[in-house]
Coordinates of C-alpha atoms in Angstrom, one line a residue:
M1 CA -9.4 -5.4 38.6
A2 CA -12.0 -7.6 39.0
E3 CA -13.7 -8.6 42.4
K4 CA -14.3 -12.0 41.5
S5 CA -11.7 -14.2 39.1
M6 CA -13.0 -16.5 36.2
P7 CA -12.0 -20.0 35.3
K8 CA -8.8 -20.1 32.7
E9 CA -11.1 -21.6 30.5
V10 CA -14.0 -19.1 30.6
A11 CA -11.3 -16.6 30.4
Y12 CA -9.4 -18.0 27.3
Q13 CA -13.5 -19.0 25.7
T14 CA -14.5 -15.3 26.1
I15 CA -11.7 -13.7 24.5
H16 CA -11.3 -16.5 21.2
D17 CA -15.2 -15.5 20.9
E18 CA -14.4 -12.1 20.5
L19 CA -11.7 -12.5 18.1
L20 CA -13.6 -14.6 15.8
L21 CA -16.0 -10.7 15.5
D22 CA -12.4 -9.6 13.6
G23 CA -13.6 -11.7 10.9
N24 CA -10.9 -14.1 8.9
P25 CA -7.7 -12.8 8.7
R26 CA -7.1 -14.9 5.5
L27 CA -10.1 -13.4 3.5
N28 CA -9.1 -9.6 5.1
L29 CA -7.9 -8.0 1.8
A30 CA -7.9 -4.5 3.0
S31 CA -4.8 -4.4 5.4
F32 CA -1.2 -5.1 5.4
V33 CA -1.7 -7.8 8.6
T34 CA 0.6 -11.2 8.4
T35 CA -1.9 -14.4 8.3
W36 CA 1.6 -17.3 7.6
M37 CA 4.8 -17.4 9.3
E38 CA 7.7 -20.2 9.6
P39 CA 6.4 -22.7 11.9
E40 CA 9.9 -21.7 13.4
C41 CA 8.4 -18.2 14.3
D42 CA 5.0 -19.6 15.5
R43 CA 7.0 -21.8 18.6
L44 CA 9.4 -18.7 19.1
L45 CA 6.5 -16.7 20.0
A46 CA 4.6 -19.9 21.4
E47 CA 7.8 -19.9 24.3
P48 CA 7.6 -18.4 27.6
S49 CA 10.1 -15.5 27.7
T50 CA 12.1 -13.4 30.1
R51 CA 13.6 -11.2 27.5
I52 CA 12.3 -7.3 27.6
T53 CA 10.3 -6.3 24.7
W54 CA 11.5 -2.9 22.9
I55 CA 8.7 -0.9 21.3
W56 CA 10.4 2.1 18.5
M57 CA 8.1 4.6 16.9
S58 CA 8.3 3.9 12.6
T59 CA 11.1 3.8 11.3
Q60 CA 10.3 5.9 8.6
S61 CA 9.6 8.9 11.2
L62 CA 13.1 7.9 12.6
L63 CA 14.4 8.5 9.5
R64 CA 12.7 11.9 7.9
F65 CA 13.5 13.6 10.8
R66 CA 17.7 12.3 10.7
I67 CA 17.3 13.9 7.2
D68 CA 15.7 16.9 8.3
V69 CA 17.9 17.6 11.1
K70 CA 21.0 16.8 8.9
W71 CA 19.9 19.1 6.1
Q72 CA 19.4 22.1 8.9
N73 CA 23.4 21.3 10.7
K74 CA 24.2 21.4 6.9
R75 CA 23.0 24.8 6.1
K76 CA 23.8 26.3 9.7
V77 CA 27.5 25.5 8.9
Q78 CA 26.9 27.1 5.5
G79 CA 24.8 30.4 7.0
K80 CA 21.8 29.9 5.4
P81 CA 18.0 30.1 6.7
I82 CA 16.8 27.1 7.6
D83 CA 12.8 27.3 8.3
K84 CA 11.6 26.3 4.5
P85 CA 12.8 23.0 4.5
N86 CA 10.5 20.7 2.3
I87 CA 9.8 17.1 0.6
V88 CA 8.9 16.4 -3.2
T89 CA 6.4 13.8 -3.0
R90 CA 2.9 12.3 -4.7
A91 CA -0.3 13.6 -4.2
N92 CA -0.8 9.7 -3.4
I93 CA 1.4 9.8 -0.9
Q94 CA 0.4 7.5 2.9
V95 CA -0.6 9.6 6.4
C96 CA 2.8 9.7 8.2
W97 CA 4.4 11.3 5.3
E98 CA 1.8 14.4 6.6
K99 CA 2.0 13.8 9.8
F100 CA 5.7 14.2 9.8
A101 CA 5.4 16.9 7.7
R102 CA 3.1 18.7 10.1
Y103 CA 5.0 18.1 13.1
F104 CA 8.8 18.9 12.0
E105 CA 7.1 22.2 10.2
V106 CA 8.6 20.7 6.8
E107 CA 6.5 21.7 3.5
L108 CA 5.0 18.7 1.4
K109 CA 5.7 19.7 -2.5
D110 CA 2.7 16.8 -3.5
L111 CA 2.3 16.2 -7.4
K112 CA -1.0 15.8 -8.8
L113 CA -1.5 12.8 -10.6
R114 CA -3.7 12.1 -14.0
E115 CA -5.4 9.4 -15.2
G116 CA -3.4 6.9 -17.0
Y117 CA -0.6 7.8 -14.9
Y118 CA -0.8 7.2 -11.3
V119 CA 2.1 7.4 -9.4
M120 CA 4.9 10.6 -9.1
D121 CA 6.4 11.9 -12.5
P122 CA 10.3 11.9 -11.8
V123 CA 10.4 14.6 -14.5
K124 CA 7.9 16.8 -12.6
A125 CA 9.1 15.7 -9.2
V126 CA 13.2 17.1 -9.9
E127 CA 11.5 20.4 -11.3
L128 CA 9.9 21.1 -7.9
V129 CA 13.0 20.2 -5.9
D130 CA 15.1 23.1 -4.8
E131 CA 17.8 24.2 -2.2
N132 CA 15.4 23.8 0.5
T133 CA 14.4 19.7 -0.4
I134 CA 15.6 17.7 1.9
C135 CA 14.4 14.8 0.1
V136 CA 12.7 13.8 -2.8
A137 CA 10.2 10.6 -1.6
A138 CA 9.3 8.0 -3.7
I139 CA 7.6 4.2 -3.1
L140 CA 7.5 1.2 -4.3
G141 CA 4.2 -0.9 -4.0
S142 CA 1.5 2.5 -3.9
T143 CA -1.2 1.9 -1.2
L144 CA -3.4 3.2 -4.5
N145 CA -2.7 0.7 -6.8
G146 CA 0.7 -1.0 -5.8
E147 CA 2.3 0.3 -8.9
F148 CA 5.6 0.8 -8.4
E149 CA 7.2 4.0 -9.0
D150 CA 10.4 4.8 -11.7
V151 CA 13.3 5.2 -9.0
K152 CA 15.6 4.4 -11.3
H153 CA 14.9 7.2 -13.9
L154 CA 14.2 9.3 -10.4
N155 CA 17.9 9.1 -8.9
D156 CA 19.4 9.6 -12.4
L157 CA 17.7 12.9 -13.0
L158 CA 18.4 13.8 -9.5
T159 CA 21.8 13.1 -10.0
Q160 CA 22.2 15.4 -13.0
K161 CA 20.4 18.3 -11.0
N162 CA 22.8 17.7 -8.0
K163 CA 25.7 18.0 -10.0
R164 CA 24.9 21.0 -11.8
T165 CA 23.3 23.0 -8.8
G166 CA 25.8 21.6 -6.0
W167 CA 23.0 20.5 -3.7
N168 CA 22.7 16.9 -2.4
T169 CA 19.6 16.2 -2.5
P170 CA 18.1 12.4 -1.2
I171 CA 15.7 9.9 -2.2
H172 CA 13.5 8.6 0.1
V173 CA 12.0 5.2 -0.8
D174 CA 9.0 3.9 0.9
A175 CA 9.5 -0.2 -0.1
E176 CA 7.0 -1.1 2.7
S177 CA 4.1 -2.6 0.9
G178 CA 5.6 -5.9 0.1
N179 CA 2.4 -8.1 -0.8
F180 CA 0.6 -5.8 -2.8
A181 CA -2.3 -6.2 -5.5
G182 CA -4.2 -3.2 -6.4
T183 CA -7.5 -4.0 -8.5
G184 CA -8.1 -1.0 -10.2
I185 CA -11.6 -0.3 -11.1
Q186 CA -12.4 2.6 -13.5
E187 CA -16.2 3.3 -13.2
R188 CA -17.4 6.0 -15.5
E189 CA -21.1 6.3 -14.5
D190 CA -21.9 5.4 -11.1
K191 CA -19.3 6.1 -8.9
S192 CA -20.6 4.4 -5.7
M193 CA -20.2 1.1 -7.8
A194 CA -16.8 0.2 -5.6
F195 CA -18.3 1.2 -2.8
A196 CA -21.5 -1.3 -3.2
M197 CA -19.3 -3.8 -4.7
S198 CA -17.1 -3.4 -1.1
K199 CA -20.0 -3.7 0.9
A200 CA -21.2 -6.8 -1.2
L201 CA -18.3 -8.6 -0.6
R202 CA -18.5 -8.5 3.0
H203 CA -21.3 -10.7 2.5
C204 CA -19.4 -13.3 1.7
G205 CA -16.6 -12.7 4.0
W206 CA -13.9 -10.8 2.0
L207 CA -12.9 -7.8 3.5
V208 CA -12.2 -5.4 0.6
P209 CA -11.6 -1.6 0.6
A210 CA -13.0 1.3 -1.8
Y211 CA -12.1 4.5 -2.3
T212 CA -11.8 7.5 -4.1
M213 CA -8.4 8.4 -6.3
P214 CA -6.9 11.8 -5.0
A215 CA -6.7 15.1 -6.6
D216 CA -7.6 15.8 -10.5
I217 CA -8.5 12.4 -11.0
E218 CA -11.3 12.2 -8.0
H219 CA -13.5 10.6 -10.9
M220 CA -11.6 6.8 -10.0
T221 CA -12.7 4.7 -7.2
I222 CA -10.7 2.0 -6.5
L223 CA -10.8 -1.7 -4.6
R224 CA -7.9 -3.0 -3.3
V225 CA -6.9 -6.2 -2.2
V226 CA -3.6 -6.7 -0.4
V227 CA -1.9 -10.2 -1.3
C228 CA -0.8 -12.3 2.2
E229 CA 1.4 -14.9 2.3
D230 CA -0.7 -18.0 2.2
L231 CA -3.6 -16.1 -0.3
G232 CA -3.5 -19.3 -2.8
R233 CA -4.8 -20.0 -5.9
E234 CA -8.2 -21.9 -4.7
L235 CA -8.6 -18.4 -3.0
V236 CA -8.1 -16.5 -5.6
D237 CA -10.2 -18.0 -7.8
K238 CA -13.2 -17.7 -5.1
L239 CA -12.3 -14.3 -4.9
L240 CA -13.1 -13.5 -9.0
S241 CA -16.1 -16.1 -8.6
H242 CA -17.9 -13.7 -5.7
I243 CA -16.4 -10.5 -7.7
R244 CA -18.6 -11.1 -11.1
G245 CA -21.5 -12.6 -9.3
V246 CA -21.5 -9.2 -7.1
L247 CA -20.9 -7.2 -10.7
M248 CA -24.2 -9.3 -12.0
E249 CA -26.3 -8.2 -8.8
L250 CA -25.2 -4.6 -8.8
T251 CA -25.9 -4.0 -12.7
D252 CA -29.1 -4.7 -14.6
S253 CA -27.0 -4.5 -17.8
T254 CA -24.4 -6.5 -18.7
I255 CA -20.8 -5.2 -17.9
N256 CA -17.0 -6.6 -19.4
L257 CA -15.0 -7.6 -16.6
T258 CA -11.0 -8.0 -17.9
I259 CA -8.9 -9.2 -15.2
T260 CA -4.9 -10.0 -16.3
F261 CA -2.4 -11.6 -14.2
Q262 CA 1.0 -10.0 -13.7
A263 CA 4.5 -10.6 -11.6
E264 CA 7.7 -9.9 -10.1
V265 CA 8.6 -12.5 -8.5
K266 CA 11.2 -11.9 -5.9
S267 CA 11.1 -13.9 -3.3
S268 CA 11.2 -17.1 -1.3
E269 CA 10.8 -20.2 -3.4
R270 CA 7.5 -21.0 -1.3
T271 CA 5.6 -17.6 -2.3
G272 CA 7.3 -17.4 -6.2
M273 CA 5.7 -20.4 -7.0
L274 CA 2.5 -19.4 -5.8
I275 CA 2.8 -15.9 -7.7
E276 CA 4.0 -17.9 -10.8
D277 CA 0.8 -20.1 -10.5
L278 CA -1.1 -17.1 -10.2
C279 CA 0.4 -16.1 -13.9
T280 CA 0.8 -19.0 -15.5
S281 CA -2.8 -18.4 -17.0
P282 CA -4.1 -14.9 -17.4
K283 CA -7.9 -14.6 -16.2
L284 CA -9.9 -12.8 -19.2
L285 CA -13.7 -13.1 -17.6
S286 CA -16.1 -10.5 -20.1
I287 CA -19.2 -9.8 -18.6
G288 CA -20.4 -6.4 -20.6
S289 CA -19.0 -3.1 -21.2
N290 CA -18.5 -0.6 -18.4
I291 CA -16.0 -1.6 -15.9
S292 CA -12.4 -3.1 -16.6
I293 CA -10.0 -5.1 -13.4
N294 CA -6.5 -5.5 -13.5
L295 CA -5.6 -7.3 -11.1
L296 CA -1.7 -7.0 -10.8
T297 CA 0.2 -9.6 -8.2
R298 CA 3.6 -8.1 -7.0
R299 CA 5.9 -9.6 -4.6
W300 CA 9.2 -8.3 -3.3
K301 CA 11.9 -9.1 -0.7

C-alpha cells in the first residue's frame, strides 16, 4: 500500500496511458481477443455489482480429465490395466493438450503433417486408435492456418472401428477458434521472410504473428490473422495495402501475391453481412513469383 494517495483523476490517467502501450486492439490480429460486444454487455460490465465472480479452469481441461477418469473406471471394472492411456491427435496440437498429457500422464499420439495437407488425416488417425485410446482430438479452426478438420469422416471411420472391436472411443472436438482467418505464406527461398514481414507490419500498427510449421513441414512459414467482430472491409483493404507495401520494401524483385477470399457464414446477421461483403469480390494481387497468400475467412457459432 502506498504511503501517499493520489487524486482519482491522476490514477485513472496513469493507468489509461499505460494501457495505450498495449497497442490498438482492433489492429491486433495475433490474439484471440474480444474487440466488440453488444451494447447491453457493455452496460452490464459498467454497472456496479455485488455478485460473486467464479473463476474456473479451462473447460477443455475439465472435459479431458473427465474422459480420462471415465476410461479408467471402465477399465477397472473390466479388470484391465489403466496405466497407459493415450490420445490420438495431430502435430499442430494446442499447448493445453500437451500440458494435460504431461500432468495426467497420458501419451499423445500425434500425426505428422505434410505439405499440402495441414490437418489431421482421419484415416491415419483411426489407424492409431487402440484399446488404450481415451479419445481422438479434432479441431475446427486450426491455430496454424484456420482450416477445419473433417470431423464427419473421422466419426464415420471411428464408428466402424468401434463396432468392429467393441471399443467405445469418443471424439473430442476443439471448436474454440470461432473468428478465424489464416494467412498462409509459403516462402521457398528465404525462411525469414515471414518474420521480417511480421516485424515490418508492426511499424504500421498491425500485430501479425509469424511462425514455422510443425515437424515434417518446417520449411514452411506462416503469417496468421485473427478476424475479430469489428474488422470491416476498410481495415482489411488497409491491411492488404500494407502487406503489399511491406513485400515491395523487403524484396528486390517483384513477387507474385495472390489473395482470395472464402467464407463459411453461420453466425449473427451483423457478422454474416461483414464476411459476405469480404467474399463478394475476391482480391487477386499480382506482385511477382515467389510468395502466394491465401486469406481464408471463417466465422461459425
